[in-house]
Amino acid sequence: FADNENGRFYIENGMVNFNCAGIISDGTDLVYVENGYVQCDYTGIKENNGIWWRIENGKVNINYEGFADNENGRFYIQNGQVDFGCTDVMQDGSDWVYVEGGHVRYDYTGIRPNDNGWWRIEEGKVNFNYEGFADNENGRFYIENGQVDFGRTEVMQDGSDWVYVEGGHVR
């Protein structure tokens, strides 16, 4: 690598290698290179050899934990890499979102669990104001304040129908 007034470049055999692209070690950091040039103004997520990295100002941040975006959507990142094994309902700033395979699923509406309960998800986000009935692959459930009410056992009105709810589950 070498620097000049135009930025930082990847050098091979004494010349800038304009074909160089990817995440490369500069001896100190992992840096994001395109067309032989370190992309110092880039912050986001880039893939290299099957690993999607969190890039900040052209450098990989291996300590990053949280959410970040790229042209493919919003992702959960742990230790600087997209965690494709993560499926959970998680806090993202002021929102709680449904993450599946590391990807925030803004296309999902339904019910999904986390360690705190089962939640009503609408377009990828928990709706804490939801009250009523909703479905997932396990059946139909009664939800109050956005959460399945597993303590609810009674006959209830669901639209124009009356249903028996036991432990929050329509039976």
PDB file of C-alpha atoms in Angstrom:
ATOM      1  CA  PHE A   1       0.000   0.000   0.000  1.00  0.00           C
ATOM      2  CA  ALA A   2       1.095   3.540  -0.675  1.00  0.00           C
ATOM      3  CA  ASP A   3      -0.448   6.955  -0.088  1.00  0.00           C
ATOM      4  CA  ASN A   4      -0.522  10.144  -2.110  1.00  0.00           C
ATOM      5  CA  GLU A   5      -2.698  13.270  -2.262  1.00  0.00           C
ATOM      6  CA  ASN A   6      -5.447  11.193  -3.963  1.00  0.00           C
ATOM      7  CA  GLY A   7      -5.681   8.530  -1.242  1.00  0.00           C
ATOM      8  CA  ARG A   8      -4.369   5.084  -0.448  1.00  0.00           C
ATOM      9  CA  PHE A   9      -3.606   2.506  -3.140  1.00  0.00           C
ATOM     10  CA  TYR A  10      -2.753  -1.180  -3.422  1.00  0.00           C
ATOM     11  CA  ILE A  11       0.680  -1.594  -5.017  1.00  0.00           C
ATOM     12  CA  GLU A  12       1.940  -4.683  -6.851  1.00  0.00           C
ATOM     13  CA  ASN A  13       5.353  -4.866  -8.536  1.00  0.00           C
ATOM     14  CA  GLY A  14       5.816  -1.140  -7.917  1.00  0.00           C
ATOM     15  CA  MET A  15       2.562  -0.107  -9.616  1.00  0.00           C
ATOM     16  CA  VAL A  16      -1.024   0.489  -8.549  1.00  0.00           C
ATOM     17  CA  ASN A  17      -3.021  -2.667  -9.287  1.00  0.00           C
ATOM     18  CA  PHE A  18      -6.305  -1.194 -10.527  1.00  0.00           C
ATOM     19  CA  ASN A  19      -7.765  -4.728 -10.795  1.00  0.00           C
ATOM     20  CA  CYS A  20      -7.416  -5.298  -7.057  1.00  0.00           C
ATOM     21  CA  ALA A  21     -10.711  -5.516  -5.161  1.00  0.00           C
ATOM     22  CA  GLY A  22     -11.795  -6.999  -1.850  1.00  0.00           C
ATOM     23  CA  ILE A  23     -10.942  -6.975   1.828  1.00  0.00           C
ATOM     24  CA  ILE A  24      -7.148  -6.958   2.193  1.00  0.00           C
ATOM     25  CA  SER A  25      -4.746  -6.618   5.100  1.00  0.00           C
ATOM     26  CA  ASP A  26      -2.585  -3.530   4.910  1.00  0.00           C
ATOM     27  CA  GLY A  27      -0.335  -4.921   7.631  1.00  0.00           C
ATOM     28  CA  THR A  28      -2.322  -3.262  10.421  1.00  0.00           C
ATOM     29  CA  ASP A  29      -5.982  -3.334   9.401  1.00  0.00           C
ATOM     30  CA  LEU A  30      -8.292  -5.118   7.013  1.00  0.00           C
ATOM     31  CA  VAL A  31      -9.278  -2.523   4.407  1.00  0.00           C
ATOM     32  CA  TYR A  32     -11.892  -2.403   1.655  1.00  0.00           C
ATOM     33  CA  VAL A  33     -10.298  -1.958  -1.783  1.00  0.00           C
ATOM     34  CA  GLU A  34     -12.001  -1.313  -5.142  1.00  0.00           C
ATOM     35  CA  ASN A  35     -10.078  -0.722  -8.365  1.00  0.00           C
ATOM     36  CA  GLY A  36      -6.833  -0.643  -6.392  1.00  0.00           C
ATOM     37  CA  TYR A  37      -8.044   2.211  -4.193  1.00  0.00           C
ATOM     38  CA  VAL A  38      -8.832   1.971  -0.448  1.00  0.00           C
ATOM     39  CA  GLN A  39     -12.449   3.171  -0.112  1.00  0.00           C
ATOM     40  CA  CYS A  40     -11.856   5.451   2.907  1.00  0.00           C
ATOM     41  CA  ASP A  41     -15.243   7.135   2.516  1.00  0.00           C
ATOM     42  CA  TYR A  42     -17.232   3.866   2.532  1.00  0.00           C
ATOM     43  CA  THR A  43     -19.208   2.714   5.584  1.00  0.00           C
ATOM     44  CA  GLY A  44     -21.503  -0.303   5.264  1.00  0.00           C
ATOM     45  CA  ILE A  45     -21.296  -4.048   4.612  1.00  0.00           C
ATOM     46  CA  LYS A  46     -19.230  -5.766   1.930  1.00  0.00           C
ATOM     47  CA  GLU A  47     -18.742  -9.455   1.113  1.00  0.00           C
ATOM     48  CA  ASN A  48     -15.320 -11.021   0.682  1.00  0.00           C
ATOM     49  CA  ASN A  49     -14.750 -14.772   0.207  1.00  0.00           C
ATOM     50  CA  GLY A  50     -18.188 -15.610   1.614  1.00  0.00           C
ATOM     51  CA  ILE A  51     -17.856 -13.394   4.707  1.00  0.00           C
ATOM     52  CA  TRP A  52     -19.870 -10.175   4.932  1.00  0.00           C
ATOM     53  CA  TRP A  53     -17.866  -7.577   6.870  1.00  0.00           C
ATOM     54  CA  ARG A  54     -18.814  -4.322   8.623  1.00  0.00           C
ATOM     55  CA  ILE A  55     -16.717  -1.571   7.003  1.00  0.00           C
ATOM     56  CA  GLU A  56     -16.268   1.859   8.618  1.00  0.00           C
ATOM     57  CA  ASN A  57     -14.374   4.547   6.708  1.00  0.00           C
ATOM     58  CA  GLY A  58     -12.747   1.874   4.560  1.00  0.00           C
ATOM     59  CA  LYS A  59     -11.615  -0.396   7.438  1.00  0.00           C
ATOM     60  CA  VAL A  60     -13.160  -3.590   8.813  1.00  0.00           C
ATOM     61  CA  ASN A  61     -14.401  -3.076  12.377  1.00  0.00           C
ATOM     62  CA  ILE A  62     -14.006  -6.561  13.896  1.00  0.00           C
ATOM     63  CA  ASN A  63     -15.450  -5.294  17.199  1.00  0.00           C
ATOM     64  CA  TYR A  64     -18.744  -4.108  15.693  1.00  0.00           C
ATOM     65  CA  GLU A  65     -21.943  -5.569  17.119  1.00  0.00           C
ATOM     66  CA  GLY A  66     -25.307  -4.283  16.000  1.00  0.00           C
ATOM     67  CA  PHE A  67     -27.205  -3.588  12.808  1.00  0.00           C
ATOM     68  CA  ALA A  68     -26.053  -2.157   9.496  1.00  0.00           C
ATOM     69  CA  ASP A  69     -27.293  -1.810   5.931  1.00  0.00           C
ATOM     70  CA  ASN A  70     -26.140  -2.507   2.419  1.00  0.00           C
ATOM     71  CA  GLU A  71     -27.899  -2.763  -0.946  1.00  0.00           C
ATOM     72  CA  ASN A  72     -29.367  -6.153   0.140  1.00  0.00           C
ATOM     73  CA  GLY A  73     -31.103  -4.849   3.288  1.00  0.00           C
ATOM     74  CA  ARG A  74     -30.453  -4.588   7.020  1.00  0.00           C
ATOM     75  CA  PHE A  75     -28.354  -7.185   8.860  1.00  0.00           C
ATOM     76  CA  TYR A  76     -27.309  -8.186  12.370  1.00  0.00           C
ATOM     77  CA  ILE A  77     -23.533  -8.109  12.814  1.00  0.00           C
ATOM     78  CA  GLN A  78     -21.431  -9.712  15.524  1.00  0.00           C
ATOM     79  CA  ASN A  79     -17.621  -9.493  15.746  1.00  0.00           C
ATOM     80  CA  GLY A  80     -17.601  -7.420  12.565  1.00  0.00           C
ATOM     81  CA  GLN A  81     -19.351 -10.090  10.452  1.00  0.00           C
ATOM     82  CA  VAL A  82     -22.971 -10.627   9.442  1.00  0.00           C
ATOM     83  CA  ASP A  83     -24.257 -13.409  11.713  1.00  0.00           C
ATOM     84  CA  PHE A  84     -26.157 -15.558   9.202  1.00  0.00           C
ATOM     85  CA  GLY A  85     -26.921 -18.057  12.000  1.00  0.00           C
ATOM     86  CA  CYS A  86     -28.947 -15.521  13.979  1.00  0.00           C
ATOM     87  CA  THR A  87     -32.739 -15.881  14.045  1.00  0.00           C
ATOM     88  CA  ASP A  88     -34.427 -13.900  16.817  1.00  0.00           C
ATOM     89  CA  VAL A  89     -36.588 -10.930  17.777  1.00  0.00           C
ATOM     90  CA  MET A  90     -34.023  -8.283  18.716  1.00  0.00           C
ATOM     91  CA  GLN A  91     -33.726  -4.628  19.651  1.00  0.00           C
ATOM     92  CA  ASP A  92     -32.458  -2.347  16.887  1.00  0.00           C
ATOM     93  CA  GLY A  93     -32.305   1.178  18.291  1.00  0.00           C
ATOM     94  CA  SER A  94     -35.823   2.109  19.372  1.00  0.00           C
ATOM     95  CA  ASP A  95     -37.397  -0.766  17.382  1.00  0.00           C
ATOM     96  CA  TRP A  96     -37.642  -4.468  18.025  1.00  0.00           C
ATOM     97  CA  VAL A  97     -37.206  -6.373  14.755  1.00  0.00           C
ATOM     98  CA  TYR A  98     -37.491  -9.926  13.485  1.00  0.00           C
ATOM     99  CA  VAL A  99     -34.129 -11.234  12.263  1.00  0.00           C
ATOM    100  CA  GLU A 100     -33.956 -14.454  10.244  1.00  0.00           C
ATOM    101  CA  GLY A 101     -30.602 -15.786   9.071  1.00  0.00           C
ATOM    102  CA  GLY A 102     -28.961 -12.504  10.073  1.00  0.00           C
ATOM    103  CA  HIS A 103     -31.311 -10.470   7.836  1.00  0.00           C
ATOM    104  CA  VAL A 104     -34.019  -8.139   9.186  1.00  0.00           C
ATOM    105  CA  ARG A 105     -37.219  -9.448   7.597  1.00  0.00           C
ATOM    106  CA  TYR A 106     -39.261  -6.340   6.794  1.00  0.00           C
ATOM    107  CA  ASP A 107     -41.357  -8.577   4.522  1.00  0.00           C
ATOM    108  CA  TYR A 108     -42.615 -10.708   7.468  1.00  0.00           C
ATOM    109  CA  THR A 109     -45.899 -10.313   9.344  1.00  0.00           C
ATOM    110  CA  GLY A 110     -46.884 -12.908  11.942  1.00  0.00           C
ATOM    111  CA  ILE A 111     -45.792 -14.162  15.366  1.00  0.00           C
ATOM    112  CA  ARG A 112     -42.202 -14.942  16.381  1.00  0.00           C
ATOM    113  CA  PRO A 113     -40.590 -15.786  19.742  1.00  0.00           C
ATOM    114  CA  ASN A 114     -37.576 -14.586  21.684  1.00  0.00           C
ATOM    115  CA  ASP A 115     -36.457 -15.212  25.279  1.00  0.00           C
ATOM    116  CA  ASN A 116     -39.102 -12.745  26.538  1.00  0.00           C
ATOM    117  CA  GLY A 117     -42.152 -14.248  24.819  1.00  0.00           C
ATOM    118  CA  TRP A 118     -43.923 -14.520  21.480  1.00  0.00           C
ATOM    119  CA  TRP A 119     -44.460 -11.242  19.650  1.00  0.00           C
ATOM    120  CA  ARG A 120     -46.747  -9.802  16.970  1.00  0.00           C
ATOM    121  CA  ILE A 121     -44.488  -8.807  14.074  1.00  0.00           C
ATOM    122  CA  GLU A 122     -45.786  -6.444  11.368  1.00  0.00           C
ATOM    123  CA  GLU A 123     -43.526  -5.751   8.402  1.00  0.00           C
ATOM    124  CA  GLY A 124     -40.518  -6.881  10.414  1.00  0.00           C
ATOM    125  CA  LYS A 125     -41.173  -4.856  13.588  1.00  0.00           C
ATOM    126  CA  VAL A 126     -42.872  -5.741  16.878  1.00  0.00           C
ATOM    127  CA  ASN A 127     -46.209  -3.948  17.246  1.00  0.00           C
ATOM    128  CA  PHE A 128     -46.448  -3.433  21.017  1.00  0.00           C
ATOM    129  CA  ASN A 129     -49.931  -1.916  20.589  1.00  0.00           C
ATOM    130  CA  TYR A 130     -51.461  -4.960  18.883  1.00  0.00           C
ATOM    131  CA  GLU A 131     -54.427  -6.562  20.618  1.00  0.00           C
ATOM    132  CA  GLY A 132     -56.371  -9.357  19.014  1.00  0.00           C
ATOM    133  CA  PHE A 133     -55.773 -12.646  17.262  1.00  0.00           C
ATOM    134  CA  ALA A 134     -52.979 -13.633  14.904  1.00  0.00           C
ATOM    135  CA  ASP A 135     -51.565 -16.780  13.336  1.00  0.00           C
ATOM    136  CA  ASN A 136     -48.274 -18.542  12.809  1.00  0.00           C
ATOM    137  CA  GLU A 137     -47.357 -22.106  11.829  1.00  0.00           C
ATOM    138  CA  ASN A 138     -48.335 -23.281  15.365  1.00  0.00           C
ATOM    139  CA  GLY A 139     -51.914 -22.005  15.124  1.00  0.00           C
ATOM    140  CA  ARG A 140     -53.987 -19.007  16.182  1.00  0.00           C
ATOM    141  CA  PHE A 141     -53.191 -17.016  19.327  1.00  0.00           C
ATOM    142  CA  TYR A 142     -54.583 -14.196  21.427  1.00  0.00           C
ATOM    143  CA  ILE A 143     -52.202 -11.238  21.682  1.00  0.00           C
ATOM    144  CA  GLU A 144     -52.253  -8.338  24.117  1.00  0.00           C
ATOM    145  CA  ASN A 145     -49.753  -5.441  24.076  1.00  0.00           C
ATOM    146  CA  GLY A 146     -48.021  -7.128  21.153  1.00  0.00           C
ATOM    147  CA  GLN A 147     -47.306 -10.351  23.074  1.00  0.00           C
ATOM    148  CA  VAL A 148     -49.071 -13.726  23.077  1.00  0.00           C
ATOM    149  CA  ASP A 149     -50.965 -13.934  26.373  1.00  0.00           C
ATOM    150  CA  PHE A 150     -50.202 -17.522  27.410  1.00  0.00           C
ATOM    151  CA  GLY A 151     -52.115 -16.934  30.676  1.00  0.00           C
ATOM    152  CA  ARG A 152     -55.391 -16.273  28.861  1.00  0.00           C
ATOM    153  CA  THR A 153     -58.020 -19.046  29.115  1.00  0.00           C
ATOM    154  CA  GLU A 154     -61.601 -18.137  28.263  1.00  0.00           C
ATOM    155  CA  VAL A 155     -64.217 -17.975  25.527  1.00  0.00           C
ATOM    156  CA  MET A 156     -63.552 -14.845  23.441  1.00  0.00           C
ATOM    157  CA  GLN A 157     -64.897 -13.104  20.394  1.00  0.00           C
ATOM    158  CA  ASP A 158     -62.611 -13.324  17.350  1.00  0.00           C
ATOM    159  CA  GLY A 159     -64.235 -11.175  14.671  1.00  0.00           C
ATOM    160  CA  SER A 160     -67.717 -12.589  14.151  1.00  0.00           C
ATOM    161  CA  ASP A 161     -66.771 -15.940  15.759  1.00  0.00           C
ATOM    162  CA  TRP A 162     -66.616 -16.989  19.371  1.00  0.00           C
ATOM    163  CA  VAL A 163     -63.577 -19.170  20.146  1.00  0.00           C
ATOM    164  CA  TYR A 164     -62.184 -21.034  23.097  1.00  0.00           C
ATOM    165  CA  VAL A 165     -58.744 -19.773  24.089  1.00  0.00           C
ATOM    166  CA  GLU A 166     -56.607 -21.950  26.353  1.00  0.00           C
ATOM    167  CA  GLY A 167     -53.174 -20.734  27.397  1.00  0.00           C
ATOM    168  CA  GLY A 168     -53.385 -18.036  24.717  1.00  0.00           C
ATOM    169  CA  HIS A 169     -53.940 -20.620  21.961  1.00  0.00           C
ATOM    170  CA  VAL A 170     -57.240 -20.939  20.102  1.00  0.00           C
ATOM    171  CA  ARG A 171     -58.331 -24.567  20.548  1.00  0.00           C
TER     172      ARG A 171
END
